[in-house]
Every structure is written in C-alpha cells, then in structure tokens.
PDB file of C-alpha atoms in Angstrom:
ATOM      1  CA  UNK A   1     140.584  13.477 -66.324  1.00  0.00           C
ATOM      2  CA  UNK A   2     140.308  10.602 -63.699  1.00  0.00           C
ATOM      3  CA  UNK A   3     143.165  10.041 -61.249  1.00  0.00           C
ATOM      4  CA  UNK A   4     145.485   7.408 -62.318  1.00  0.00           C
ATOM      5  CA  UNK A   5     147.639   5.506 -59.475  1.00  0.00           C
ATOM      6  CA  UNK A   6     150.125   3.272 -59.300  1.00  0.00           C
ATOM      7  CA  UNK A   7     150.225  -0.283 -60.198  1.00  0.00           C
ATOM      8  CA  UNK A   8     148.180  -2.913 -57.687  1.00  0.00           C
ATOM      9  CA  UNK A   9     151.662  -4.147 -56.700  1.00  0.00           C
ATOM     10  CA  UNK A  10     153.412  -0.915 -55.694  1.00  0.00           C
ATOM     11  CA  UNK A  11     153.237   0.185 -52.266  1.00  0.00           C
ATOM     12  CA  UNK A  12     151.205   3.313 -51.294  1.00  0.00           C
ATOM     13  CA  UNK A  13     151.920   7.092 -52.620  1.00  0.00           C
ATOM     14  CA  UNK A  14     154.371   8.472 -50.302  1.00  0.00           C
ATOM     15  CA  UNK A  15     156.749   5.209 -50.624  1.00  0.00           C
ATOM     16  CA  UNK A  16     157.042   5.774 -54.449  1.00  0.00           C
ATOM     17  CA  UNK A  17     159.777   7.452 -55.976  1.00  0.00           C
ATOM     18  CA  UNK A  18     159.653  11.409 -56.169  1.00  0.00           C
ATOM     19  CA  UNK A  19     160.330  11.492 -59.503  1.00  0.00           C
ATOM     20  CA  UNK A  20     157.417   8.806 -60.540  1.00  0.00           C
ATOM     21  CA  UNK A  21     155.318  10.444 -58.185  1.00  0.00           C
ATOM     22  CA  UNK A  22     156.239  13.866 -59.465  1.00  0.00           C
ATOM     23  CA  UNK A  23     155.406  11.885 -62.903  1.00  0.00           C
ATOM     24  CA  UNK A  24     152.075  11.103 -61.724  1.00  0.00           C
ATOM     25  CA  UNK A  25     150.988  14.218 -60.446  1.00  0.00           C
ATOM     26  CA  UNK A  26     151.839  15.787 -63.824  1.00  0.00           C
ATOM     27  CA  UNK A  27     149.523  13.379 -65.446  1.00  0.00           C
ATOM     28  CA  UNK A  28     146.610  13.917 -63.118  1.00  0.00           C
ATOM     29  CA  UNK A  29     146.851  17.789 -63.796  1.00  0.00           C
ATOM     30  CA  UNK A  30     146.874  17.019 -67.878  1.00  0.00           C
ATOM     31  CA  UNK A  31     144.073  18.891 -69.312  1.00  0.00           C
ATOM     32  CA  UNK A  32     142.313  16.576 -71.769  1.00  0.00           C
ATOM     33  CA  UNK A  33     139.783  17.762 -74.407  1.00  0.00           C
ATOM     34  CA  UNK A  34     136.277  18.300 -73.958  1.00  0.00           C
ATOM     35  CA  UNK A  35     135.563  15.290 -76.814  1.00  0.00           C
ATOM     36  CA  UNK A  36     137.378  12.677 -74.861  1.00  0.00           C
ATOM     37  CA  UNK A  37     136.516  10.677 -72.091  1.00  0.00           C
ATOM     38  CA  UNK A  38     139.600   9.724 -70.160  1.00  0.00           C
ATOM     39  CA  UNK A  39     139.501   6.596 -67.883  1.00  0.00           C
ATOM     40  CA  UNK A  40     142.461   4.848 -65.822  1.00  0.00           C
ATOM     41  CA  UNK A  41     143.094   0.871 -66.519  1.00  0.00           C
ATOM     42  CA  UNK A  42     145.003  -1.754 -65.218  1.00  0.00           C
ATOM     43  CA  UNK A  43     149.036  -0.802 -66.181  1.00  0.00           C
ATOM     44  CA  UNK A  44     151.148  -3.351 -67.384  1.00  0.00           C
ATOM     45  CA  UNK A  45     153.196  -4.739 -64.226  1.00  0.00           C
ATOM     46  CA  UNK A  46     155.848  -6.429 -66.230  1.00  0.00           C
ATOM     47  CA  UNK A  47     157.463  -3.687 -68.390  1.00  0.00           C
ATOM     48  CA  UNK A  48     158.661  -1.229 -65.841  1.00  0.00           C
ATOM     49  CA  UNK A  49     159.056  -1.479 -61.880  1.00  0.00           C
ATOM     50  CA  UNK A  50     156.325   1.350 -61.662  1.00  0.00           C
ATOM     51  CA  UNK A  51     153.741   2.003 -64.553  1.00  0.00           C
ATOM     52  CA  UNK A  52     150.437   3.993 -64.894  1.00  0.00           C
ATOM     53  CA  UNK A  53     147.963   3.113 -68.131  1.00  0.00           C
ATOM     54  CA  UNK A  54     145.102   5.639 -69.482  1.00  0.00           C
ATOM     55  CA  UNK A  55     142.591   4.615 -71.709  1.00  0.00           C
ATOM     56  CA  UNK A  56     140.786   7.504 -73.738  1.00  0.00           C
ATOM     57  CA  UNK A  57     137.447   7.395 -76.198  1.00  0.00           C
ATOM     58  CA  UNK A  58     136.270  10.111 -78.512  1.00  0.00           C
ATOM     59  CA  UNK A  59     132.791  10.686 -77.778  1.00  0.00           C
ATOM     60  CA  UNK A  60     130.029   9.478 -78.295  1.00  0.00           C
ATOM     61  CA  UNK A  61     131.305   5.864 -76.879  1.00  0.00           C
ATOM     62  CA  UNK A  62     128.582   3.214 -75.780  1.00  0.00           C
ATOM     63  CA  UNK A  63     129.028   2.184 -72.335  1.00  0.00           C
ATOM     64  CA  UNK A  64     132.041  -0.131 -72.193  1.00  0.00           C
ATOM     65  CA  UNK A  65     132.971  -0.348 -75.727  1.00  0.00           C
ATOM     66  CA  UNK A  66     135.812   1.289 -77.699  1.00  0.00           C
ATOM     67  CA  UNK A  67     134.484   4.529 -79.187  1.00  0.00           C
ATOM     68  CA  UNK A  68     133.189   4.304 -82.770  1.00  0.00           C
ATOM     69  CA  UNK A  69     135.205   7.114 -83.286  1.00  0.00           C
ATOM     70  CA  UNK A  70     138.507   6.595 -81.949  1.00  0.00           C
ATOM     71  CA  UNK A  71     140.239   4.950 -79.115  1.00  0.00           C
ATOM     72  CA  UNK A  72     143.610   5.162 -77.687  1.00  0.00           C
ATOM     73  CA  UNK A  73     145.885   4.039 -74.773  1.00  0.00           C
ATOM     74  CA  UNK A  74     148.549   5.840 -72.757  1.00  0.00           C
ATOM     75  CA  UNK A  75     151.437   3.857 -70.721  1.00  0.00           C
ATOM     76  CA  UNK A  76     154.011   5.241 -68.631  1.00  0.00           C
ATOM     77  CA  UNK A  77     157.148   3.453 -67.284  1.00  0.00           C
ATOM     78  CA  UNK A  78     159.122   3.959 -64.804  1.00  0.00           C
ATOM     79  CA  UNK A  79     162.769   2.607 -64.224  1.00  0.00           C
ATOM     80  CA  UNK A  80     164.882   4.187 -62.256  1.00  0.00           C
ATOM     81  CA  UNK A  81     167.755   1.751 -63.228  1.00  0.00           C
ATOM     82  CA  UNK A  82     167.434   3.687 -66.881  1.00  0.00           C
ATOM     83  CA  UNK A  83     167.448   0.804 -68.882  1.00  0.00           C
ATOM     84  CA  UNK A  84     169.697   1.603 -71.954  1.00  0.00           C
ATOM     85  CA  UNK A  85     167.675   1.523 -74.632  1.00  0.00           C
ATOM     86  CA  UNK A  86     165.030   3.995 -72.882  1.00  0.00           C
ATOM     87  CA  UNK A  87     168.413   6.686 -72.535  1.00  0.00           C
ATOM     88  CA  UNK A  88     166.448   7.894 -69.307  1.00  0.00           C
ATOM     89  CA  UNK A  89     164.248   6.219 -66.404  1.00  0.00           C
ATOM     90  CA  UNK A  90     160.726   7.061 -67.861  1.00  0.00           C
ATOM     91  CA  UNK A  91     159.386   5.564 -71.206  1.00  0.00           C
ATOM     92  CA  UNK A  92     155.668   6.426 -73.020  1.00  0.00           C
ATOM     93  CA  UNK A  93     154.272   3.448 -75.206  1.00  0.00           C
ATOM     94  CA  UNK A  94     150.850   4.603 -76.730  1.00  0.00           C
ATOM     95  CA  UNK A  95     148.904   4.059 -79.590  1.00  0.00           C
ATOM     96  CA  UNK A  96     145.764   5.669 -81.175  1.00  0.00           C
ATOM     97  CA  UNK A  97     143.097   4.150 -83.620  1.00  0.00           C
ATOM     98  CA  UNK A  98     140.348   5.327 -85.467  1.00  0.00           C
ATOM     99  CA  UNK A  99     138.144   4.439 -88.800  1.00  0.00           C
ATOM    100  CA  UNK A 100     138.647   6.062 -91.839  1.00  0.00           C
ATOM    101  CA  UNK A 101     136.363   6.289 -95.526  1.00  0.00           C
ATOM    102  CA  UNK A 102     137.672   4.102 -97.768  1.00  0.00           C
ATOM    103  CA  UNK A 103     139.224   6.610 -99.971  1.00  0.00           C
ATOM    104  CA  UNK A 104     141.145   7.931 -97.202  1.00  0.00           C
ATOM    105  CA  UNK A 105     142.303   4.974 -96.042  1.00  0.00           C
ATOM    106  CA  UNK A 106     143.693   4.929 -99.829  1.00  0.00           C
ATOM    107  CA  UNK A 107     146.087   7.511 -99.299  1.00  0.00           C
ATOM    108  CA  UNK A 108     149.598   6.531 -99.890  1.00  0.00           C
ATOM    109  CA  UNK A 109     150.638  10.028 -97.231  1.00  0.00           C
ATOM    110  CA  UNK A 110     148.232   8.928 -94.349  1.00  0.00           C
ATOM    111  CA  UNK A 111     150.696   6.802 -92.697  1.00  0.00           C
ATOM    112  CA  UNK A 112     153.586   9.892 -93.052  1.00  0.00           C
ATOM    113  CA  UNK A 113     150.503  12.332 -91.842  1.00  0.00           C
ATOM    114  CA  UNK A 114     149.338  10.207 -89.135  1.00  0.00           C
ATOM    115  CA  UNK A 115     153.650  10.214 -87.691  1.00  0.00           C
ATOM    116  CA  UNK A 116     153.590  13.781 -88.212  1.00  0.00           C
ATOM    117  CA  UNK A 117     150.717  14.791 -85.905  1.00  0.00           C
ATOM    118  CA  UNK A 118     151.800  13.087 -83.026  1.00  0.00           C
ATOM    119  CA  UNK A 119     155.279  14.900 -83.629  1.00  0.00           C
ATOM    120  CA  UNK A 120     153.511  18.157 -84.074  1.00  0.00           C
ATOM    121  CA  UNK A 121     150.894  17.615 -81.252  1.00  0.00           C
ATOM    122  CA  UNK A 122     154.067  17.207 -78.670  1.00  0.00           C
ATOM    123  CA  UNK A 123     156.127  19.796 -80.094  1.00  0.00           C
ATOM    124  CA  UNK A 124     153.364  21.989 -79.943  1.00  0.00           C
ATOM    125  CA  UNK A 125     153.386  21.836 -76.108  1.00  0.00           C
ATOM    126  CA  UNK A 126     157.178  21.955 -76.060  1.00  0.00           C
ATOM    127  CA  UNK A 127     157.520  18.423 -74.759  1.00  0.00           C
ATOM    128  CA  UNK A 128     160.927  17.220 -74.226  1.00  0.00           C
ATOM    129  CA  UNK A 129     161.327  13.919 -75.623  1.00  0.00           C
ATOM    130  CA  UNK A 130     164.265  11.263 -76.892  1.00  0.00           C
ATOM    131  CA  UNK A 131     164.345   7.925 -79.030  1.00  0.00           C
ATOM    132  CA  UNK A 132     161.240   8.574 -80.691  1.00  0.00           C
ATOM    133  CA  UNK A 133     159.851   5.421 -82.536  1.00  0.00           C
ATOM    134  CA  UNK A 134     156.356   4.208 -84.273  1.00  0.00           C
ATOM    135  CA  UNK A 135     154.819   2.329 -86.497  1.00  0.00           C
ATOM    136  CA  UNK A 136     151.164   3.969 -88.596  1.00  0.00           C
ATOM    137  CA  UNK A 137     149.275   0.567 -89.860  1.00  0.00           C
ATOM    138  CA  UNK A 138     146.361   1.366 -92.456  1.00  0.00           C
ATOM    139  CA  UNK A 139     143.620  -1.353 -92.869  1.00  0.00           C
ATOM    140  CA  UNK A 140     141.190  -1.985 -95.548  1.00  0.00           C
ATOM    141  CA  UNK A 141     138.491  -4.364 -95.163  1.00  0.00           C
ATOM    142  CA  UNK A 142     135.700  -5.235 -97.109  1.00  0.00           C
ATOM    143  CA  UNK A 143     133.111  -7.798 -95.395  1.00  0.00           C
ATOM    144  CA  UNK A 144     132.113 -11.202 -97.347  1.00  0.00           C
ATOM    145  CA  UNK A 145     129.556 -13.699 -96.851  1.00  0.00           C
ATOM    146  CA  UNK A 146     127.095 -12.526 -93.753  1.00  0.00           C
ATOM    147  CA  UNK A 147     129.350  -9.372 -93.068  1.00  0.00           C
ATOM    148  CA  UNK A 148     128.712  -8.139 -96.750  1.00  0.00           C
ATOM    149  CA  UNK A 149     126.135  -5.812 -95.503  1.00  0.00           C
ATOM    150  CA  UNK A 150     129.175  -3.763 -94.010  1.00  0.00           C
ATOM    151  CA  UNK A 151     130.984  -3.125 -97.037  1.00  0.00           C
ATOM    152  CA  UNK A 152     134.025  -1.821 -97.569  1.00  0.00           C
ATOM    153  CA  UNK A 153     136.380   0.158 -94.483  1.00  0.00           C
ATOM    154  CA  UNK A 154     139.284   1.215 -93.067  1.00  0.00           C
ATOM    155  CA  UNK A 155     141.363   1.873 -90.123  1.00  0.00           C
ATOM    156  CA  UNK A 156     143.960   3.683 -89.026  1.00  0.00           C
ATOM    157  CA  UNK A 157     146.550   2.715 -85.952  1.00  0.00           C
ATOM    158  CA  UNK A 158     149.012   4.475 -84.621  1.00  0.00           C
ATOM    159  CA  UNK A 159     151.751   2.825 -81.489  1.00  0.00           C
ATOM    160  CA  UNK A 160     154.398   4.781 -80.692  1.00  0.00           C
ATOM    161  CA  UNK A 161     157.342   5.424 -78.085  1.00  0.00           C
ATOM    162  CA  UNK A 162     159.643   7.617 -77.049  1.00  0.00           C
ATOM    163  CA  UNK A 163     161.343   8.653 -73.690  1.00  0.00           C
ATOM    164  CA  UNK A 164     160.525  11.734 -72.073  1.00  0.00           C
ATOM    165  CA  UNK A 165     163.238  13.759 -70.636  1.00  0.00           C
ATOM    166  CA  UNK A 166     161.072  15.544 -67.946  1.00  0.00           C
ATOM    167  CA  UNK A 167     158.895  14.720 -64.804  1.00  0.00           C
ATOM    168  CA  UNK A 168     156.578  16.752 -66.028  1.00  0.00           C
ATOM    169  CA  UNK A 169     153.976  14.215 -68.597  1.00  0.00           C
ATOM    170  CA  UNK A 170     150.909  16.538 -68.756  1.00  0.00           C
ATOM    171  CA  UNK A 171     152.294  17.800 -72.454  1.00  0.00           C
ATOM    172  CA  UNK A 172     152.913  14.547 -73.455  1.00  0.00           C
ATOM    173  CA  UNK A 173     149.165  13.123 -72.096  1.00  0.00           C
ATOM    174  CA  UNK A 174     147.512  16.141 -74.206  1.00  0.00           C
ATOM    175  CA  UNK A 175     149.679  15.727 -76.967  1.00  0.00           C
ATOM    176  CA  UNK A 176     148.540  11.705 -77.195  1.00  0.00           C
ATOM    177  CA  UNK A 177     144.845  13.235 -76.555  1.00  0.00           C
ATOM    178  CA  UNK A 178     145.289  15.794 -79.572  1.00  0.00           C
ATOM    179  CA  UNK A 179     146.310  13.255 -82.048  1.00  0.00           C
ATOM    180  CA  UNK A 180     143.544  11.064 -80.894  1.00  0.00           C
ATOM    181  CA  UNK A 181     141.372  13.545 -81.383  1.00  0.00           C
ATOM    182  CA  UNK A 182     142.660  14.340 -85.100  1.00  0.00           C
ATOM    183  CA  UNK A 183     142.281  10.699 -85.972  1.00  0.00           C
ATOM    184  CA  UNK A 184     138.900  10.778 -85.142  1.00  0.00           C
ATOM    185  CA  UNK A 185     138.556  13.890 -87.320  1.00  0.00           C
ATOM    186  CA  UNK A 186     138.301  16.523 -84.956  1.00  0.00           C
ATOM    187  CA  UNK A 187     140.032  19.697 -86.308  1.00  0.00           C
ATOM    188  CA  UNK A 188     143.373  20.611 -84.342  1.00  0.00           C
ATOM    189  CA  UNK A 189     143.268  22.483 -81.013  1.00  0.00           C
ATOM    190  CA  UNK A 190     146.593  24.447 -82.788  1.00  0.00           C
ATOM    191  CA  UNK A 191     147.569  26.849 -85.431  1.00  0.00           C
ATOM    192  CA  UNK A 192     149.489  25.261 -88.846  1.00  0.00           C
ATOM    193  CA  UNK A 193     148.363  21.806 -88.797  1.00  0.00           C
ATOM    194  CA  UNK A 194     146.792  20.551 -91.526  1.00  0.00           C
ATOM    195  CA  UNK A 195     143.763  18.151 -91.545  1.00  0.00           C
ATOM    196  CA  UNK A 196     142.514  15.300 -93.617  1.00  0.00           C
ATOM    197  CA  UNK A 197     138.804  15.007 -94.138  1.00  0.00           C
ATOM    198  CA  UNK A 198     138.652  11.676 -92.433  1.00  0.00           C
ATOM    199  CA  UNK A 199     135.262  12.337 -91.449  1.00  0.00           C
ATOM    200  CA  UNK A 200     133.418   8.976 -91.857  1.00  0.00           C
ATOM    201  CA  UNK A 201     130.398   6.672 -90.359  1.00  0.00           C
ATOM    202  CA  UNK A 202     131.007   4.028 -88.355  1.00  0.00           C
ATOM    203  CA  UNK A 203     130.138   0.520 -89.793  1.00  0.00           C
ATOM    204  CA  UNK A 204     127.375  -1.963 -88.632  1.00  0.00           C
TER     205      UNK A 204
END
C-alpha cells in the first residue's frame, strides 16, 4: 500500500497531532489484498482540519481509469474539536462500487447483503466503531440508440460512515478493501460469509 500524507495545507509530520499521526501510521501499515491496487489522492480539505483519501482498484485496471471490476475510496477525518455528530475526533466516509449481471442486480437482498459485508468485514478485524451509517444504491441500465450494443447492466454502490473509536485505522482500511473486493466478486478472505455469484463481464 502507498504512503498516504497529510493534506497539501497541513504543516509537515512532526507538527501534526499525535493522535492523527498515530492515525496515519496505522493506515500506512494496513495490509491490503493482493487483487487491489491501492493509490493515495488528493483528501478533501474542507470536511475535517486534517484528512487523508485512498483510492483502491480491483485488478486488472487500465492505466488511469476506474477498474472494470470495482473501485472504491477511503477518507479519513480528523477533528480534534469532536464535532458532535461524529461522537469522537476521527470520522471514515467511504464508498465501494462495482458491476453486477443483470439478474443480480435484480435481487431485492443485494442492497441488505451489500450493508452486511462491510459490517462483517470490520467486525471481522474487531474494529471499534460508532454511528454507523450508509446508503447501498443498485442501478440498472439498459443502453438505447448508439449505446444499444451494450445492453442491459447493473451496478452496485456502496457510501458509508461511521466513527472509529481507535487510533489504530489499519482494520478499518482492510475491512473497506475486503468489501471491495467482495463486490467485485472475489470470495471472502474470512470464514462464515456468504457470497453472491456476482461474477460478471464488464460492458463495452
């Protein structure tokens, strides 16, 4: 996993906050999955005094495009005023998307599924975690005029939140990895989690 730093607007390393920076070096140490590439962006600079932003790709991605196969992003706050609604000084905002056959896309549980693994995926490393919230968004397409060639297709999306109650992220960073992973229809790096057969082929 690449390094992520601090926001272009935040003074070096050693001026940051200890528990940001004890934040951060959690992250760094996060052991992704071999299927995903895992890339630092740009972080948000108006959310949070201090934020750091991952952007991960299932493989195979083409070079500086969203993987065919799934794509997610990773944002961590950092307030150390502990804005109310957070109930702590750190805040995750993620989300994870990948395409899905038609049929599954169809499936009146996927949404309910979707929640669940990213539950189970954190749990599973024991993070510690507060004011959990998320919304699972299915889309169905089917292409018209000059994009009838691509048929029918679907999506699923995943954003999410919730407050971690810890310095230490790298459980939460795997656990976003793991559902990514799961979208894109890679079976579960754990034991009694059940998985769709979302295989599908990208369209073009």
């Amino acid at each position: 996993m690449s390094t992520p730093t601090s926001t272009p607007h935040q003074p070096g390393e050693p001026h940051l906050p200890a528990e940001y920076r004890a934040a951060l070096q959690s992250i760094r140490s996060a052991h992704a999955r071999p299927e995903l590439v895992v890339t630092e962006i740009p972080a948000p600079a108006q959310l949070a005094p201090f934020s750091v932003a991952l952007a991960a790709d299932v493989r195979p991605a083409r070079h500086g495009d969203d993987s065919d196969l799934g794509t997610g992003r990773f944002i961590l706050l950092y307030d150390p005023d502990e804005p109310e609604a957070w109930g702590g000084p750190f805040r995750v905002v993620c989300f994870a998307q990948a395409p899905l056959e038609t049929d599954i896309g169809l499936d009146p549980f996927l949404a309910d599924v979707t929640w669940s693994w990213l539950v189970d995926a954190l749990d599973a490393r024991h993070a510690s975690y507060t004011a959990a919230s998320g919304t699972a968004t299915k889309i169905i397409s089917t292409g018209f005029g000059e994009l009838a060639s691509q048929g029918d297709g679907a999506q699923i999306e995943l954003r999410a939140s919730w407050s971690p109650l810890e310095t230490d992220l790298a459980a939460h960073v795997e656990g976003w990895g793991e559902l990514l992973c799961m979208l894109a229809g890679l079976p579960p790096t754990g034991e009694g989690v059940s998985l769709l057969n979302t295989r599908r082929s990208p369209r073009g």
